[in-house]
Tab-separated table of C-alpha atoms in Angstrom:
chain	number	residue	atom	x	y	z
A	1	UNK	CA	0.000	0.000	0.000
A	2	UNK	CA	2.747	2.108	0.547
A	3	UNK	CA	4.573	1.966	-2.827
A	4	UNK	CA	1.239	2.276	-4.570
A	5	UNK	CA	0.294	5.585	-2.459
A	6	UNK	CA	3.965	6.566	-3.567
A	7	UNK	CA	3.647	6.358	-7.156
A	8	UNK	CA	0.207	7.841	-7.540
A	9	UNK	CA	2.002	10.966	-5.036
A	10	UNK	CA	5.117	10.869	-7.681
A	11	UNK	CA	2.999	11.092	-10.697
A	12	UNK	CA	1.090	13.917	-9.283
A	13	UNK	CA	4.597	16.023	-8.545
A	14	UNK	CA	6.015	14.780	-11.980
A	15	UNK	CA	3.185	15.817	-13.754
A	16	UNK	CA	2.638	19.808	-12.205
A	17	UNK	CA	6.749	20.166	-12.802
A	18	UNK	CA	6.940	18.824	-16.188
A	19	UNK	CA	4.414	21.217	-16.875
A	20	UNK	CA	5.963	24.197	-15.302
A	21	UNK	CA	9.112	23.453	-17.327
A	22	UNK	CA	7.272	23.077	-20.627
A	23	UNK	CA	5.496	26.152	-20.042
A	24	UNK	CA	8.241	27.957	-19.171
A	25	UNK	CA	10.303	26.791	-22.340
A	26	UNK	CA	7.945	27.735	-24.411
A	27	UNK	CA	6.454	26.674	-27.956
A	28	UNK	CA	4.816	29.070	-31.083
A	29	UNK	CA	1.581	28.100	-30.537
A	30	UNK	CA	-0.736	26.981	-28.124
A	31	UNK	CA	-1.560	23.713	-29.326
A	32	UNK	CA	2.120	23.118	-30.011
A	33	UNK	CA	3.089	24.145	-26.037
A	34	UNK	CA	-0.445	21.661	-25.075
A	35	UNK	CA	1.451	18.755	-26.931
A	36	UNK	CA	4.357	19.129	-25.509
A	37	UNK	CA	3.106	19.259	-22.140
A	38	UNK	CA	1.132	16.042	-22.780
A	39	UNK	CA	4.212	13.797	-24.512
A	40	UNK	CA	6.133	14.844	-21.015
A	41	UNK	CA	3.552	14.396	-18.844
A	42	UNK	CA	2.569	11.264	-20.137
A	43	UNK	CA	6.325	9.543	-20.465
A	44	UNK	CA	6.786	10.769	-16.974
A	45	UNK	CA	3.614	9.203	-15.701
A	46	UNK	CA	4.244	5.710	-17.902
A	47	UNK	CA	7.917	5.416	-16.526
A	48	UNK	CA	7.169	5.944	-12.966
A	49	UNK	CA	4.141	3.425	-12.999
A	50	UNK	CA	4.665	0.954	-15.462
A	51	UNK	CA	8.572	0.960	-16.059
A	52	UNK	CA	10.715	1.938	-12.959
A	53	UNK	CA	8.300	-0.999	-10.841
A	54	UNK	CA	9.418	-3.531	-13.468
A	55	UNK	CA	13.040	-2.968	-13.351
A	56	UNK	CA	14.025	-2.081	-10.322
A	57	UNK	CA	12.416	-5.696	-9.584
A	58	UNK	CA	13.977	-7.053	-12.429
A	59	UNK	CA	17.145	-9.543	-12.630
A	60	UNK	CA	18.170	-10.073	-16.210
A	61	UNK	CA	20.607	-12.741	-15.500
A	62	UNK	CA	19.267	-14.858	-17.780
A	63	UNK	CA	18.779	-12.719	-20.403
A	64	UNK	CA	22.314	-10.762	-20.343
A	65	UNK	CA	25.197	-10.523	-17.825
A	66	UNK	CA	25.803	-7.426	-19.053
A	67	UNK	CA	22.217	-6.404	-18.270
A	68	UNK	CA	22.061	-9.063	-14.929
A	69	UNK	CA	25.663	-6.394	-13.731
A	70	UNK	CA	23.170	-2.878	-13.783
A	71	UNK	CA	19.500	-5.697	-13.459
A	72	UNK	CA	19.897	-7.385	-10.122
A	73	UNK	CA	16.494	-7.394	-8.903
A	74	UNK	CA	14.716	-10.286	-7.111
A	75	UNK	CA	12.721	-11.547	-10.105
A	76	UNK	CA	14.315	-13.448	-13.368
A	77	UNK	CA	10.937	-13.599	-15.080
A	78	UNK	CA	7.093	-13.352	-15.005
A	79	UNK	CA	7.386	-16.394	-12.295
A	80	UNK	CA	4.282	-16.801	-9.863
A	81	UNK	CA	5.821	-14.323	-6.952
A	82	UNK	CA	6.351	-11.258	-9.439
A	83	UNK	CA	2.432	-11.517	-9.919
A	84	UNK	CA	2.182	-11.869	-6.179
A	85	UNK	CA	4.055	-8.895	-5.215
A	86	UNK	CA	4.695	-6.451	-8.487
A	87	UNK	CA	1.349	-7.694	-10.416
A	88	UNK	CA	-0.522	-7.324	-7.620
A	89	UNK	CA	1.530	-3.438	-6.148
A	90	UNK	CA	0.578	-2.429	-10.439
A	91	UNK	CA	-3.357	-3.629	-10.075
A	92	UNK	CA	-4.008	-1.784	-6.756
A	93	UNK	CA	-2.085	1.208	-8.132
A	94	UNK	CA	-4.104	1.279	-11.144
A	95	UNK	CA	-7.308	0.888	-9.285
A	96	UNK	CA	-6.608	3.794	-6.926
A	97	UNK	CA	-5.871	5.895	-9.531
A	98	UNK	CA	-9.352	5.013	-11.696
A	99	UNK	CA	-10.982	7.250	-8.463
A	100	UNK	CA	-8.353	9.863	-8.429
A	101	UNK	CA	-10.146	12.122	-10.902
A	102	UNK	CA	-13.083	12.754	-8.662
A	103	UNK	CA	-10.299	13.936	-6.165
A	104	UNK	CA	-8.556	16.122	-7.984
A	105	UNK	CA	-11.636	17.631	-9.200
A	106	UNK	CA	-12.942	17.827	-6.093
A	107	UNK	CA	-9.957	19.708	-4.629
A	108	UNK	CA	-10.239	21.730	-7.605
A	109	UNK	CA	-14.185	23.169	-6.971
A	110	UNK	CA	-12.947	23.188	-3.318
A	111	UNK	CA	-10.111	25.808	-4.174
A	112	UNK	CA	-12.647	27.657	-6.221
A	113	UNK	CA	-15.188	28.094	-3.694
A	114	UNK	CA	-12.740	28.966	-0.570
A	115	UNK	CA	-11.482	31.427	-3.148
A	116	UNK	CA	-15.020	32.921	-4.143
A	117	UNK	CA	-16.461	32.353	-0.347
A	118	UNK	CA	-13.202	34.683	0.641
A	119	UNK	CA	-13.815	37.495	-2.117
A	120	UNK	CA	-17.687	37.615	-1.045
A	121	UNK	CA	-16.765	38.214	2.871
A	122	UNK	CA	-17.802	34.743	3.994
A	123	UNK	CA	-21.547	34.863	2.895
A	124	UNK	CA	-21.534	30.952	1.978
A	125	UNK	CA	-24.664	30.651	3.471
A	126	UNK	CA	-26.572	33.715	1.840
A	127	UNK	CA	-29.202	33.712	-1.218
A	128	UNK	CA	-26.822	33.704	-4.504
A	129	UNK	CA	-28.754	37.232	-5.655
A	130	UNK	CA	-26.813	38.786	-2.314
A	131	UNK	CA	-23.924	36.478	-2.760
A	132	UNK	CA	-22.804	37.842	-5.826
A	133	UNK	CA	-23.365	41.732	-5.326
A	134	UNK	CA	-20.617	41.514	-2.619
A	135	UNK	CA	-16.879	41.077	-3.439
A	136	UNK	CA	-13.397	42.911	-2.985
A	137	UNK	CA	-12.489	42.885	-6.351
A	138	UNK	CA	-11.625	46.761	-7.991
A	139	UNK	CA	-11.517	45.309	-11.444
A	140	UNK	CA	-13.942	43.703	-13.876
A	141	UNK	CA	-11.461	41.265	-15.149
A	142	UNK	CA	-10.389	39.924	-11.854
A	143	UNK	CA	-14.004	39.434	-10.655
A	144	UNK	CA	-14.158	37.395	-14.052
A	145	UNK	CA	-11.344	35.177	-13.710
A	146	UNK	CA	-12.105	34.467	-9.996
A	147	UNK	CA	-16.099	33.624	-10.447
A	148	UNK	CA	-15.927	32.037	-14.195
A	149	UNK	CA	-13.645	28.929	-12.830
A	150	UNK	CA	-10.045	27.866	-13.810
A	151	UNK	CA	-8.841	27.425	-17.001
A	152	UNK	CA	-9.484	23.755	-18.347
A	153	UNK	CA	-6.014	21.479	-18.522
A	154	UNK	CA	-6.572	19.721	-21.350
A	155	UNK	CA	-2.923	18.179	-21.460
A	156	UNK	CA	-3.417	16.766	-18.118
A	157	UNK	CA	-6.155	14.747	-19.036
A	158	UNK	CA	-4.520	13.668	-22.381
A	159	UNK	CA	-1.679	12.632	-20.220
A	160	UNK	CA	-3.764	10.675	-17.859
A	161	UNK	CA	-5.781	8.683	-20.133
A	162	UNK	CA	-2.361	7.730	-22.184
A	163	UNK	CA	-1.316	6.638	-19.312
A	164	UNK	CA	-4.203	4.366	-18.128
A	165	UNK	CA	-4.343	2.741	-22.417
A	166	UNK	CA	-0.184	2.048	-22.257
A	167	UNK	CA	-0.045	0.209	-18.388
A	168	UNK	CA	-3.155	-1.888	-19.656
A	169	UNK	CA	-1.646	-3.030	-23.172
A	170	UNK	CA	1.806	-3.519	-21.882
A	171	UNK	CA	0.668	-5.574	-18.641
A	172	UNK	CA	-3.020	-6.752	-19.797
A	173	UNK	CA	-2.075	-10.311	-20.978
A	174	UNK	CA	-0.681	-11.284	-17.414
A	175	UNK	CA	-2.911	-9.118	-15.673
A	176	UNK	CA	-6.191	-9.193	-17.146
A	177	UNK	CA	-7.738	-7.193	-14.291
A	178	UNK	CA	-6.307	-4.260	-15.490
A	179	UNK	CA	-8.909	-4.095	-18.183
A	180	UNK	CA	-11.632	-3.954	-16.464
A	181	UNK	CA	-9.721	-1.141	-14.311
A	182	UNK	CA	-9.199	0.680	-17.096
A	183	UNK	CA	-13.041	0.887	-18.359
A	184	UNK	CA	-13.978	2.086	-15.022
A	185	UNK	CA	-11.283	5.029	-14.919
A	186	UNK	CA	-12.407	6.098	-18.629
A	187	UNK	CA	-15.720	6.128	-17.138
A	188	UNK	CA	-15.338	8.071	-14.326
A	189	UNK	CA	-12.853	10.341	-16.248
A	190	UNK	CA	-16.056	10.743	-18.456
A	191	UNK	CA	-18.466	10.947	-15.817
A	192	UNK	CA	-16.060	14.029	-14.039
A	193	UNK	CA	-15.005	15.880	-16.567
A	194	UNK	CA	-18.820	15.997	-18.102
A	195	UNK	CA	-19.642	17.920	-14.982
A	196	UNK	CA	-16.605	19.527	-14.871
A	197	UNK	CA	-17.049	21.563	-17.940
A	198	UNK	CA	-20.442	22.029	-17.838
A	199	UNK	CA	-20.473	23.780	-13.782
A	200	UNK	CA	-16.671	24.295	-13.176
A	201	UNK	CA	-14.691	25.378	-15.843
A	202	UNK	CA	-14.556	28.357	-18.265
A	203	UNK	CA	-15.000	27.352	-22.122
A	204	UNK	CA	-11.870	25.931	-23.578
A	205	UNK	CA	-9.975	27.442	-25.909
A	206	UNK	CA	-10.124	26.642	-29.782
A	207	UNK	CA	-7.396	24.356	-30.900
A	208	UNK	CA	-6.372	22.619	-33.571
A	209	UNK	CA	-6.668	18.602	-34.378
A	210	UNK	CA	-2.053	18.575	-33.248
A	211	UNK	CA	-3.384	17.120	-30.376
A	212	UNK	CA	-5.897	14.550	-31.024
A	213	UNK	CA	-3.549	13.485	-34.114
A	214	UNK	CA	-0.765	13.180	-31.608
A	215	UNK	CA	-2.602	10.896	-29.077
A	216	UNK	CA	-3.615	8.798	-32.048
A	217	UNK	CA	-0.195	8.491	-33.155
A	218	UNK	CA	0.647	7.449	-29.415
A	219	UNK	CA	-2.121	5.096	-29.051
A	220	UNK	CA	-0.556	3.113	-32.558
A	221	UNK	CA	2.377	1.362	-30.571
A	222	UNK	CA	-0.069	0.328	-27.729
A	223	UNK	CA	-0.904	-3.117	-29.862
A	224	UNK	CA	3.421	-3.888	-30.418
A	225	UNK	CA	3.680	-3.532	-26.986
A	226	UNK	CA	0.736	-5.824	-25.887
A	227	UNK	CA	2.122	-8.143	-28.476
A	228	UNK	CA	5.781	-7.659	-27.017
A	229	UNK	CA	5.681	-8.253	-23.364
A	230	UNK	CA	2.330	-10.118	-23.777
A	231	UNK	CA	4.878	-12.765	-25.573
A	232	UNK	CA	7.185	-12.380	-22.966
A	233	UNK	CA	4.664	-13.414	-20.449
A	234	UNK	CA	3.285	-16.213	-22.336
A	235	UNK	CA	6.235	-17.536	-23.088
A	236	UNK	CA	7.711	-18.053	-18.927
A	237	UNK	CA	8.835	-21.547	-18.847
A	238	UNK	CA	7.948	-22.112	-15.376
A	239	UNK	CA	4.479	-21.906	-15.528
A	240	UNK	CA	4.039	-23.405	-19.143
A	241	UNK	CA	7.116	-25.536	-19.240
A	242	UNK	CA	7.320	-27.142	-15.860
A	243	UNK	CA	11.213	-26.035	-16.457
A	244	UNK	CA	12.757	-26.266	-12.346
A	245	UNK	CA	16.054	-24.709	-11.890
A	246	UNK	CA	18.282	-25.804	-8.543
A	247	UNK	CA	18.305	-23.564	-5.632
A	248	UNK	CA	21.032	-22.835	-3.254
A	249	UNK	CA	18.981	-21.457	-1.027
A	250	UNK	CA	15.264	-21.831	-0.096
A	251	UNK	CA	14.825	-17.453	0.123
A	252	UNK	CA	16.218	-17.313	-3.651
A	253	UNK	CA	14.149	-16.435	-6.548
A	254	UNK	CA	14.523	-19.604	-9.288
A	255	UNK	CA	16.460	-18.776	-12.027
A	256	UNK	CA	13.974	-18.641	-15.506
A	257	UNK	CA	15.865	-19.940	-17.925
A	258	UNK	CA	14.082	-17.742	-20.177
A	259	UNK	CA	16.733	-16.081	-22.263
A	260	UNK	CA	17.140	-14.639	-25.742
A	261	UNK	CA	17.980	-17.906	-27.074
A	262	UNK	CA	14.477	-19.080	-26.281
A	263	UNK	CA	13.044	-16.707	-28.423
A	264	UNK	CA	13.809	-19.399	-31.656
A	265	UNK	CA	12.135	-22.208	-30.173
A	266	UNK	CA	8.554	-22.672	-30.814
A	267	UNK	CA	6.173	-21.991	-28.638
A	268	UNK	CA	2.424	-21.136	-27.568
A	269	UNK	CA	3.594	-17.737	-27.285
A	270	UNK	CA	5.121	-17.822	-30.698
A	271	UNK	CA	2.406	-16.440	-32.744
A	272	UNK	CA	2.024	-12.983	-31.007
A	273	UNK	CA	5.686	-12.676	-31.304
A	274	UNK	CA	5.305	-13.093	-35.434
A	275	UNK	CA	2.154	-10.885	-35.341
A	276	UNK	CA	4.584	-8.702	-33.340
A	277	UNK	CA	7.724	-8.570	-35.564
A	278	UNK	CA	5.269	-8.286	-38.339
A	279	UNK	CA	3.676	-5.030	-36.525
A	280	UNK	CA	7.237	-3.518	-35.942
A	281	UNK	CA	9.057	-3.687	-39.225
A	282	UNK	CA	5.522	-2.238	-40.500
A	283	UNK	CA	5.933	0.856	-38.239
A	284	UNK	CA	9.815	1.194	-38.905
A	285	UNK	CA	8.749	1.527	-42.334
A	286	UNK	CA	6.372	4.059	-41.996
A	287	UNK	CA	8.082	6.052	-39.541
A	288	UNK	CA	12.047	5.725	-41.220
A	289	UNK	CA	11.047	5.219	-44.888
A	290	UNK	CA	7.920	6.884	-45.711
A	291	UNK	CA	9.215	9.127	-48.410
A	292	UNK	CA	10.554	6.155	-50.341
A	293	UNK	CA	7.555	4.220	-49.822
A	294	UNK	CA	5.616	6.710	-51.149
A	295	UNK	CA	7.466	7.315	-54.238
A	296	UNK	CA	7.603	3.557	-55.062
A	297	UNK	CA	3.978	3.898	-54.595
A	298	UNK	CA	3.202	1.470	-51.390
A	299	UNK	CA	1.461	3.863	-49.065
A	300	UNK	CA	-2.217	5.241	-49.675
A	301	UNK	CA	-2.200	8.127	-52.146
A	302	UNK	CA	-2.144	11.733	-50.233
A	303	UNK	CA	-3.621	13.341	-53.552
A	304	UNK	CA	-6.819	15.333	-52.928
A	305	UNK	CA	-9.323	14.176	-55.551
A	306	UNK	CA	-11.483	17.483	-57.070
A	307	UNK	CA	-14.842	16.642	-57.307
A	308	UNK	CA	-17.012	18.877	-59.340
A	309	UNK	CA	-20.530	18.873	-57.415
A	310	UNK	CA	-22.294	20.789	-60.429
A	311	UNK	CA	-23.101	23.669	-58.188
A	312	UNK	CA	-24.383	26.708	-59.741
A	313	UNK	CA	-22.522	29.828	-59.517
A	314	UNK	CA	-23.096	31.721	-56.118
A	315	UNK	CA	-24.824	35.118	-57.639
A	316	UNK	CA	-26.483	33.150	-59.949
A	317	UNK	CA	-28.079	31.080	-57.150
A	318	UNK	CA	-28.879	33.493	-54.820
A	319	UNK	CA	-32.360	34.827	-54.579
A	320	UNK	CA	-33.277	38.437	-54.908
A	321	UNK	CA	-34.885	38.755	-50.680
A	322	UNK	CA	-31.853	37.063	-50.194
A	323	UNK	CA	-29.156	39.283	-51.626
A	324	UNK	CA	-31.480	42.376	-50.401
A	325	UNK	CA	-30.711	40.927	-46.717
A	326	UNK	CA	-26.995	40.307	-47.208
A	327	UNK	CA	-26.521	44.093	-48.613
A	328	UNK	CA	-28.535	46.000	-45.663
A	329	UNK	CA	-26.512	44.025	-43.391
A	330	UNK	CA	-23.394	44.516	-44.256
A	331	UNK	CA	-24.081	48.128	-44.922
A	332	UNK	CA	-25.537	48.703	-41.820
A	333	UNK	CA	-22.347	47.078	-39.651
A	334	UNK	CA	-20.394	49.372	-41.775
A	335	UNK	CA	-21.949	52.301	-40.589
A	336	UNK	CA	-22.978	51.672	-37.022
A	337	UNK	CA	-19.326	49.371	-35.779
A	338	UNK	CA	-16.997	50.657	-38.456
A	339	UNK	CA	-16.755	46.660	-39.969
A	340	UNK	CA	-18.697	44.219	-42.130
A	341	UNK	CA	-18.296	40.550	-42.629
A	342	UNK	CA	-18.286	40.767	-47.041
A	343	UNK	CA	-16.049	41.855	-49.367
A	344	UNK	CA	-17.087	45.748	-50.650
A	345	UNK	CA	-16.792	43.680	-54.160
A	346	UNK	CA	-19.487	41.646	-53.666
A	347	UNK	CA	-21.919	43.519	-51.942
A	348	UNK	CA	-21.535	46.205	-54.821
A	349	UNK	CA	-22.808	43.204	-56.887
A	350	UNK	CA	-25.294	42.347	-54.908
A	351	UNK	CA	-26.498	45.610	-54.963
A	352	UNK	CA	-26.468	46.245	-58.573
A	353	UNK	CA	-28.232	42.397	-59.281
């Protein structure tokens, strides 16, 4: 319980100072700065769940002495007491943090209202119509940000749900629990942010698809690294193989015998290893050689195909009531607010039809 409470308090600190130091690096645009933020956010969150657990448990031995000299953990494999111990420290960590949205959140409108209960003199208890005719505020624009809520994070919720998708995938095979997990934290992630947006926060602010494309992109290696380390799983010779190893000692962790070398023998684990090696080379090729690809012609054309629709031409289509309209308008927001939403071009035409 303690190492799980430690890495969900780790993740939190990881992911406010990664975002400080993106923010304070800086990018050209705001949906640039909001992917950066999330790619950091969401390695640091995946390395201190998922990774740093595995290998600082981890005794590659078998696999390498070179990796066993800097790998000297307890565990030489997936064996029955890594389940036991790190399986079970990853499922309990996961599952506390499916119902750490609703806390955050919650500290969140907390913050907001000591903040707006402050401002009004402490009239928590009062009708809202006297409530909000009371404050300290000199300016319009801090009364505004104070009583419209805090901005909406966007990255950290990007981050969060990355997060949740890469644990599952990479640990689901052994661990089938975590599935499960993870449906209930998208849907309380759902669930919270839902009301979140609709009573807490102010409107986000228009962006771009650079982020959604760039969780997509993330979410692509998800199925090489179920295949991966679900192979690596499947494939533990202890549980499938009945494969004993002698012990010196009763307190020692059995030795695997699951190397690199095993990796050419046959298997039941073999085929997700194929379907992996198949998935890999296919991504090498699209990230390394996708200008070459594309100019022997293997990749899905990127040509935009002009369809003519047969649509008449727009003054020719336009009805008289209706070009009336669009000409008083526009004249009248030129002469009242100094701007007009057509070009003087076309209204002239309009005018004249």
């Amino acid at each position: 319980n303690g190492i799980m409470v430690t890495i969900i308090v780790i993740n939190t600190i990881l992911k406010t100072a990664i975002i400080e130091l993106v923010t304070w690096i800086g990018y050209d645009t705001h949906s640039e700065l909001m992917t950066k933020i999330t790619n950091g956010v969401f390695i640091g969150l995946f390395f201190n769940t998922a990774i740093l657990l595995l290998l600082t448990n981890a005794n590659l031995s078998d696999v390498s002495t070179t990796l066993g000299s800097f790998f000297s953990g307890t565990y030489y494999d997936y064996s029955p007491y890594w389940y036991a111990t790190v399986g079970a420290t990853l499922v309990s960590t996961m599952q506390l943090n499916a119902f750490m949205p609703p806390v955050y959140e919650g500290i969140t409108n907390a913050t907001v209202w000591l903040g707006q209960t402050r401002d009004n003199g402490w009239r928590c208890c009062r009708p809202k119509s006297e409530r909000q005719y009371h404050t300290k505020k000199t300016q319009i624009y801090q009364y505004l940000d104070l009583y419209t809520g805090p901005d909406y994070i966007i990255h950290y919720k990007y981050s969060g749900i990355l997060n949740v998708t890469f644990v599952t995938m990479m640990y689901g095979l052994g661990l089938p629990m975590l599935f499960p997990i993870a449906f209930l934290s998208f849907f309380i992630i759902y669930a919270t942010e839902r009301y979140q947006l609709a009573y807490t926060y102010q409107l986000p602010p228009a962006m771009d698809n650079k982020m959604t494309q760039n969780a997509m992109g993330l979410l692509s290696y998800t199925p090489l690294l179920f295949l991966l380390n679900g192979y690596w799983m499947l494939a533990n010779r202890q549980m499938f193989e009945n494969v004993i190893n002698q012990l010196t000692l009763s307190t020692e962790e059995m030795s695997s015998a699951h190397g690199l070398n095993s990796v050419f023998a046959m298997s039941q684990a073999t085929p997700m290893l194929l379907i992996g090696f198949c998935i890999l080379v296919i991504m090498l090729l699209r990230t390394c050689f996708y200008e070459k690809m594309q100019k022997w012609g293997f990749v899905i054309s990127t040509n935009v195909i002009e369809v003519d629709e047969n649509l008449p031409n727009f003054f020719n289509a336009i009805k008289l009531a209706d070009a009336d309209w669009f000409v008083s308008e526009s004249n009248y927001l030129k002469e009242n607010y100094k701007f007009t939403f057509a070009d003087d071009k076309v209204v002239e035409r309009l005018d004249n039809w």
